Coordinates of C-alpha atoms in Angstrom, one line a residue:
M23 CA 0.2 0.2 0.2
S24 CA 1.0 3.7 -0.8
V25 CA 2.4 5.7 1.9
R26 CA -0.6 8.3 0.3
S27 CA -3.4 5.0 0.9
T28 CA -1.7 4.6 4.3
L29 CA -2.3 8.0 5.7
R30 CA -6.5 8.0 4.3
A31 CA -6.9 4.6 5.9
F32 CA -4.8 5.6 9.3
P33 CA -7.9 7.8 10.5
T34 CA -9.8 4.2 10.2
L35 CA -7.8 2.4 12.3
L36 CA -7.4 5.3 15.0
R37 CA -11.2 4.7 15.4
V38 CA -10.8 1.1 15.5
G39 CA -8.1 1.6 18.4
V40 CA -10.5 4.2 20.1
S41 CA -12.6 1.5 20.4
E42 CA -10.5 -1.5 21.3
A43 CA -9.4 1.2 24.4
V44 CA -13.4 1.9 25.7
A45 CA -13.8 -1.4 25.2
Y46 CA -10.9 -2.4 27.1
R47 CA -11.2 0.4 29.5
A48 CA -10.7 -1.8 32.9
E49 CA -7.3 -2.9 31.3
M50 CA -6.4 0.6 30.9
F51 CA -7.6 1.6 34.3
I52 CA -5.2 -1.3 36.0
W53 CA -2.5 0.2 33.8
V54 CA -3.2 4.0 35.0
L55 CA -3.1 2.6 38.6
S56 CA 0.2 0.2 37.7
T57 CA 1.8 3.9 36.9
T58 CA 1.9 6.1 39.5
M59 CA 4.7 5.7 41.2
P60 CA 5.1 9.4 40.4
F61 CA 2.7 10.1 43.0
I62 CA 4.6 7.8 45.7
M63 CA 8.5 9.9 44.9
M64 CA 6.7 13.1 45.8
A65 CA 5.5 12.2 49.0
L66 CA 9.7 11.1 49.3
W67 CA 11.1 13.9 47.7
T68 CA 9.1 16.8 49.4
A69 CA 9.8 15.0 52.8
V70 CA 13.2 15.3 52.0
A71 CA 12.7 18.9 51.4
R72 CA 10.8 19.8 54.4
T73 CA 14.0 21.2 55.8
A74 CA 16.1 22.3 53.4
P75 CA 15.9 22.7 49.3
V76 CA 17.4 19.5 47.2
G77 CA 18.9 21.6 44.7
R78 CA 16.6 24.4 43.1
Y79 CA 13.8 21.6 44.0
G80 CA 12.0 22.9 47.4
G81 CA 8.6 20.8 48.2
D82 CA 6.3 23.1 46.1
D83 CA 9.0 21.8 43.2
F84 CA 8.9 18.4 43.4
V85 CA 5.1 18.4 43.5
R86 CA 4.9 19.9 40.6
Y87 CA 7.8 17.9 39.2
F88 CA 6.3 14.7 40.2
L89 CA 2.3 15.8 38.7
A90 CA 3.7 16.2 35.4
A91 CA 5.7 13.3 35.4
F92 CA 2.5 11.1 35.9
V93 CA 0.9 13.4 33.1
V94 CA 3.7 12.6 30.7
R95 CA 4.2 9.2 31.4
Q96 CA 0.2 8.7 30.5
M97 CA 0.6 10.6 27.2
T98 CA 4.2 8.9 26.1
G99 CA 3.3 5.4 27.3
A100 CA 3.0 2.5 24.4
W101 CA 3.3 -1.4 24.7
A102 CA 4.0 -2.6 21.2
A103 CA 6.8 -4.7 22.4
W104 CA 4.6 -7.5 24.4
Q105 CA 1.8 -7.4 21.2
I106 CA 4.9 -8.0 18.7
N107 CA 6.8 -10.6 21.0
Y108 CA 3.2 -12.1 21.8
E109 CA 2.1 -12.2 18.3
V110 CA 5.2 -13.6 17.1
R111 CA 5.4 -16.5 19.3
Q112 CA 2.0 -17.2 19.0
G113 CA 1.7 -16.9 15.2
T114 CA -0.4 -14.4 14.8
L115 CA 1.4 -11.8 13.1
A116 CA 0.7 -13.8 10.1
M117 CA -3.0 -12.0 10.2
R118 CA -2.0 -8.8 10.2
L119 CA 0.5 -9.7 7.7
L120 CA -2.3 -10.7 5.2
R121 CA -3.2 -7.0 5.6
P122 CA -2.8 -4.4 2.6
I123 CA -1.3 -2.1 5.1
S124 CA 1.7 -2.7 7.2
P125 CA 1.7 -4.0 10.9
L126 CA 3.8 -1.7 12.8
W127 CA 0.7 1.5 11.6
S128 CA -1.8 -1.2 12.9
Y129 CA 0.7 -1.1 16.2
A130 CA 0.5 2.9 16.7
A131 CA -3.5 3.3 16.0
E132 CA -3.8 0.8 19.0
N133 CA -1.6 2.6 21.4
L134 CA -2.6 6.4 20.3
G135 CA -6.5 5.3 20.2
S136 CA -6.1 4.8 24.1
F137 CA -5.2 8.8 24.6
P138 CA -8.7 9.7 24.6
M139 CA -9.1 7.8 27.5
R140 CA -6.1 8.4 29.4
L141 CA -7.2 12.2 29.1
F142 CA -10.0 11.3 31.9
V143 CA -7.0 10.8 34.4
V144 CA -4.7 13.6 32.8
V145 CA -6.6 16.9 32.6
P146 CA -8.0 16.7 36.4
V147 CA -4.3 15.9 37.7
A148 CA -3.0 18.6 35.7
A149 CA -5.7 20.9 36.4
F150 CA -5.2 20.4 39.8
S151 CA -1.7 20.7 39.5
V152 CA -2.6 24.4 38.2
Y153 CA -4.9 25.1 41.1
K154 CA -2.6 24.2 44.0
L155 CA 0.5 25.5 42.6
G156 CA -0.2 28.1 40.1
W157 CA 0.2 28.3 36.3
G158 CA 3.9 27.6 36.7
S159 CA 3.0 24.0 36.1
V160 CA 2.4 25.0 32.5
P161 CA 4.2 26.2 29.8
Q162 CA 3.5 30.1 30.4
T163 CA 4.6 31.0 26.7
A164 CA 3.3 30.5 23.1
W165 CA 6.9 28.6 22.2
G166 CA 6.8 26.4 25.4
W167 CA 3.6 24.9 24.1
V168 CA 4.7 24.8 20.8
F169 CA 8.0 22.7 22.2
F170 CA 5.9 20.9 24.9
F171 CA 3.6 19.4 22.3
L172 CA 6.7 18.6 20.1
S173 CA 8.4 16.7 22.8
L174 CA 5.5 14.8 24.1
F175 CA 5.0 13.4 21.0
G176 CA 8.7 13.3 20.2
G177 CA 9.0 11.2 23.6
W178 CA 5.8 8.5 22.5
L179 CA 7.3 8.0 19.3
I180 CA 11.0 7.1 21.5
T181 CA 9.0 4.4 23.4
F182 CA 6.8 3.3 20.9
L183 CA 9.9 2.8 18.4
A184 CA 12.0 1.3 21.1
N185 CA 8.7 -1.3 21.6
V186 CA 9.0 -1.7 18.4
A187 CA 12.9 -3.0 17.9
I188 CA 13.0 -4.6 21.1
G189 CA 9.6 -7.0 20.1
T190 CA 10.9 -7.4 16.7
M191 CA 13.9 -9.3 18.3
S192 CA 11.9 -12.2 19.3
L193 CA 12.2 -13.0 15.6
F194 CA 15.5 -13.6 16.3
M195 CA 15.5 -15.3 20.0
E196 CA 11.9 -16.7 20.1
S197 CA 11.3 -14.3 22.9
S198 CA 12.1 -10.6 23.5
T199 CA 10.7 -9.4 26.9
K200 CA 13.9 -9.7 28.8
L201 CA 15.5 -7.1 26.9
M202 CA 12.7 -5.6 27.8
D203 CA 12.8 -5.8 31.3
V204 CA 16.2 -4.3 31.0
W205 CA 14.9 -1.4 28.4
I206 CA 12.6 -0.4 31.6
A207 CA 14.9 -0.8 34.5
L208 CA 17.4 1.8 32.9
F209 CA 14.8 4.0 31.9
F210 CA 13.3 3.9 35.4
V211 CA 17.2 5.0 36.8
C212 CA 17.9 7.5 33.8
S213 CA 14.4 9.0 32.5
G214 CA 13.8 11.3 35.1
Y215 CA 10.5 9.2 36.4
L216 CA 11.8 9.0 39.8
Y217 CA 13.5 11.6 40.7
P218 CA 14.8 14.6 38.6
V219 CA 17.5 14.0 36.2
E220 CA 19.6 17.1 37.1
L221 CA 19.8 15.9 40.8
F222 CA 22.3 13.7 39.5
P223 CA 26.4 13.9 39.5
P224 CA 27.0 16.3 36.6
A225 CA 29.3 13.8 35.0
F226 CA 26.4 11.6 34.9
R227 CA 24.1 14.2 33.8
A228 CA 25.7 14.5 30.7
A229 CA 25.6 11.4 30.3
L230 CA 22.5 11.0 30.3
D231 CA 21.8 13.9 28.0
W232 CA 22.8 11.7 25.1
L233 CA 21.1 8.4 25.6
P234 CA 17.6 8.4 24.9
F235 CA 15.5 7.5 28.1
R236 CA 15.9 11.0 29.0
Y237 CA 14.3 12.5 26.4
Q238 CA 11.0 9.8 26.8
I239 CA 9.9 11.9 30.4
G240 CA 12.7 14.1 31.7
L241 CA 12.3 16.3 29.0
P242 CA 9.1 16.9 28.7
V243 CA 8.2 17.5 31.9
E244 CA 11.0 20.0 31.9
L245 CA 9.4 21.8 29.2
M246 CA 5.9 21.7 31.2
T247 CA 7.4 22.9 34.5
N248 CA 9.1 26.0 32.5
A249 CA 12.9 25.0 33.2
H250 CA 14.6 25.9 30.5
D251 CA 15.3 29.3 28.4
F252 CA 14.4 29.3 24.6
R253 CA 17.9 28.3 23.5
T254 CA 18.4 25.0 25.9
A255 CA 15.2 24.0 25.0
L256 CA 15.8 23.9 21.7
V257 CA 18.8 22.4 21.9
L258 CA 17.6 19.2 24.3
L259 CA 14.6 19.2 21.5
G260 CA 16.7 19.2 18.4
R261 CA 18.7 15.9 20.5
Q262 CA 15.3 14.4 20.9
W263 CA 14.6 14.6 17.6
L264 CA 17.8 13.0 17.0
W265 CA 17.1 10.0 18.9
V266 CA 13.5 9.7 17.1
A267 CA 15.5 9.2 13.6
L268 CA 17.5 6.9 15.2
M269 CA 14.8 4.9 16.8
L270 CA 12.8 5.0 13.4
A271 CA 15.8 3.7 11.2
M272 CA 16.9 0.4 13.2
S273 CA 13.5 -0.5 14.1
L274 CA 12.9 -0.3 10.7
G275 CA 16.0 -1.9 9.6
L276 CA 15.4 -4.8 12.3
W277 CA 11.4 -5.4 11.4
K278 CA 12.7 -5.6 7.7
Q279 CA 15.3 -8.7 8.3
G280 CA 12.9 -9.8 11.1
L281 CA 10.1 -11.1 9.1
K282 CA 12.8 -12.7 7.0
R283 CA 12.6 -15.0 9.8
F284 CA 8.9 -14.9 11.0
S285 CA 8.4 -18.7 9.2
A286 CA 10.5 -19.6 11.6
F287 CA 8.7 -18.9 14.1
G288 CA 4.8 -18.7 12.5
G289 CA 2.2 -21.2 14.5

């Protein structure tokens, strides 16, 4: 199918994805409950900052940061790695390959289709942050909003493409779930999900600037909470989209090579 035909079919795939998210809303609710770690970290860090600020973070700053981290986590989540791994092992990937559109578009639509359901959780949390802590909880300039949404989309793309790359590895090694476990462990440590990246020692923080994890969560959170000036935000955004391009090239390359081996695993 041509790119033009694929783009014309994508809205229909999105509607199917929304319908599936509504049908499986109980599972979606359980997934949301499993991503409440920022609330736990918020309680811990505000307790630490009660006597003295940690870096530039006082108690309110930690509350603002972790509420933003919860919002960004909801909007950048993806689960394609587990889908691909399951369908490769069960052989049901063949059903997707029979369709006149790449399975990767279907996976993307199913993941994006859950966004309206997630907004029911995200919007109240963001509104509470503004009500409790003021307008510093959201971007305060026009360019800030543009950069924030770009970073949010870039963060989702990195997460989704990493899922595709790791899920595709199941075509080479039967199961890639352990690889995904390693990726998630690194994500927890390096992304800013459990603590702000700037609290790391300078040498380690400089290394994180060149890894993809920070751009999944940390950068959108920093832009949502007005942590950077225009120039710094532009530089970090450029690095994020460089990672998007690299992850796209890697995931597509692995996908094409992996499909050549699919007959060895199909059930």
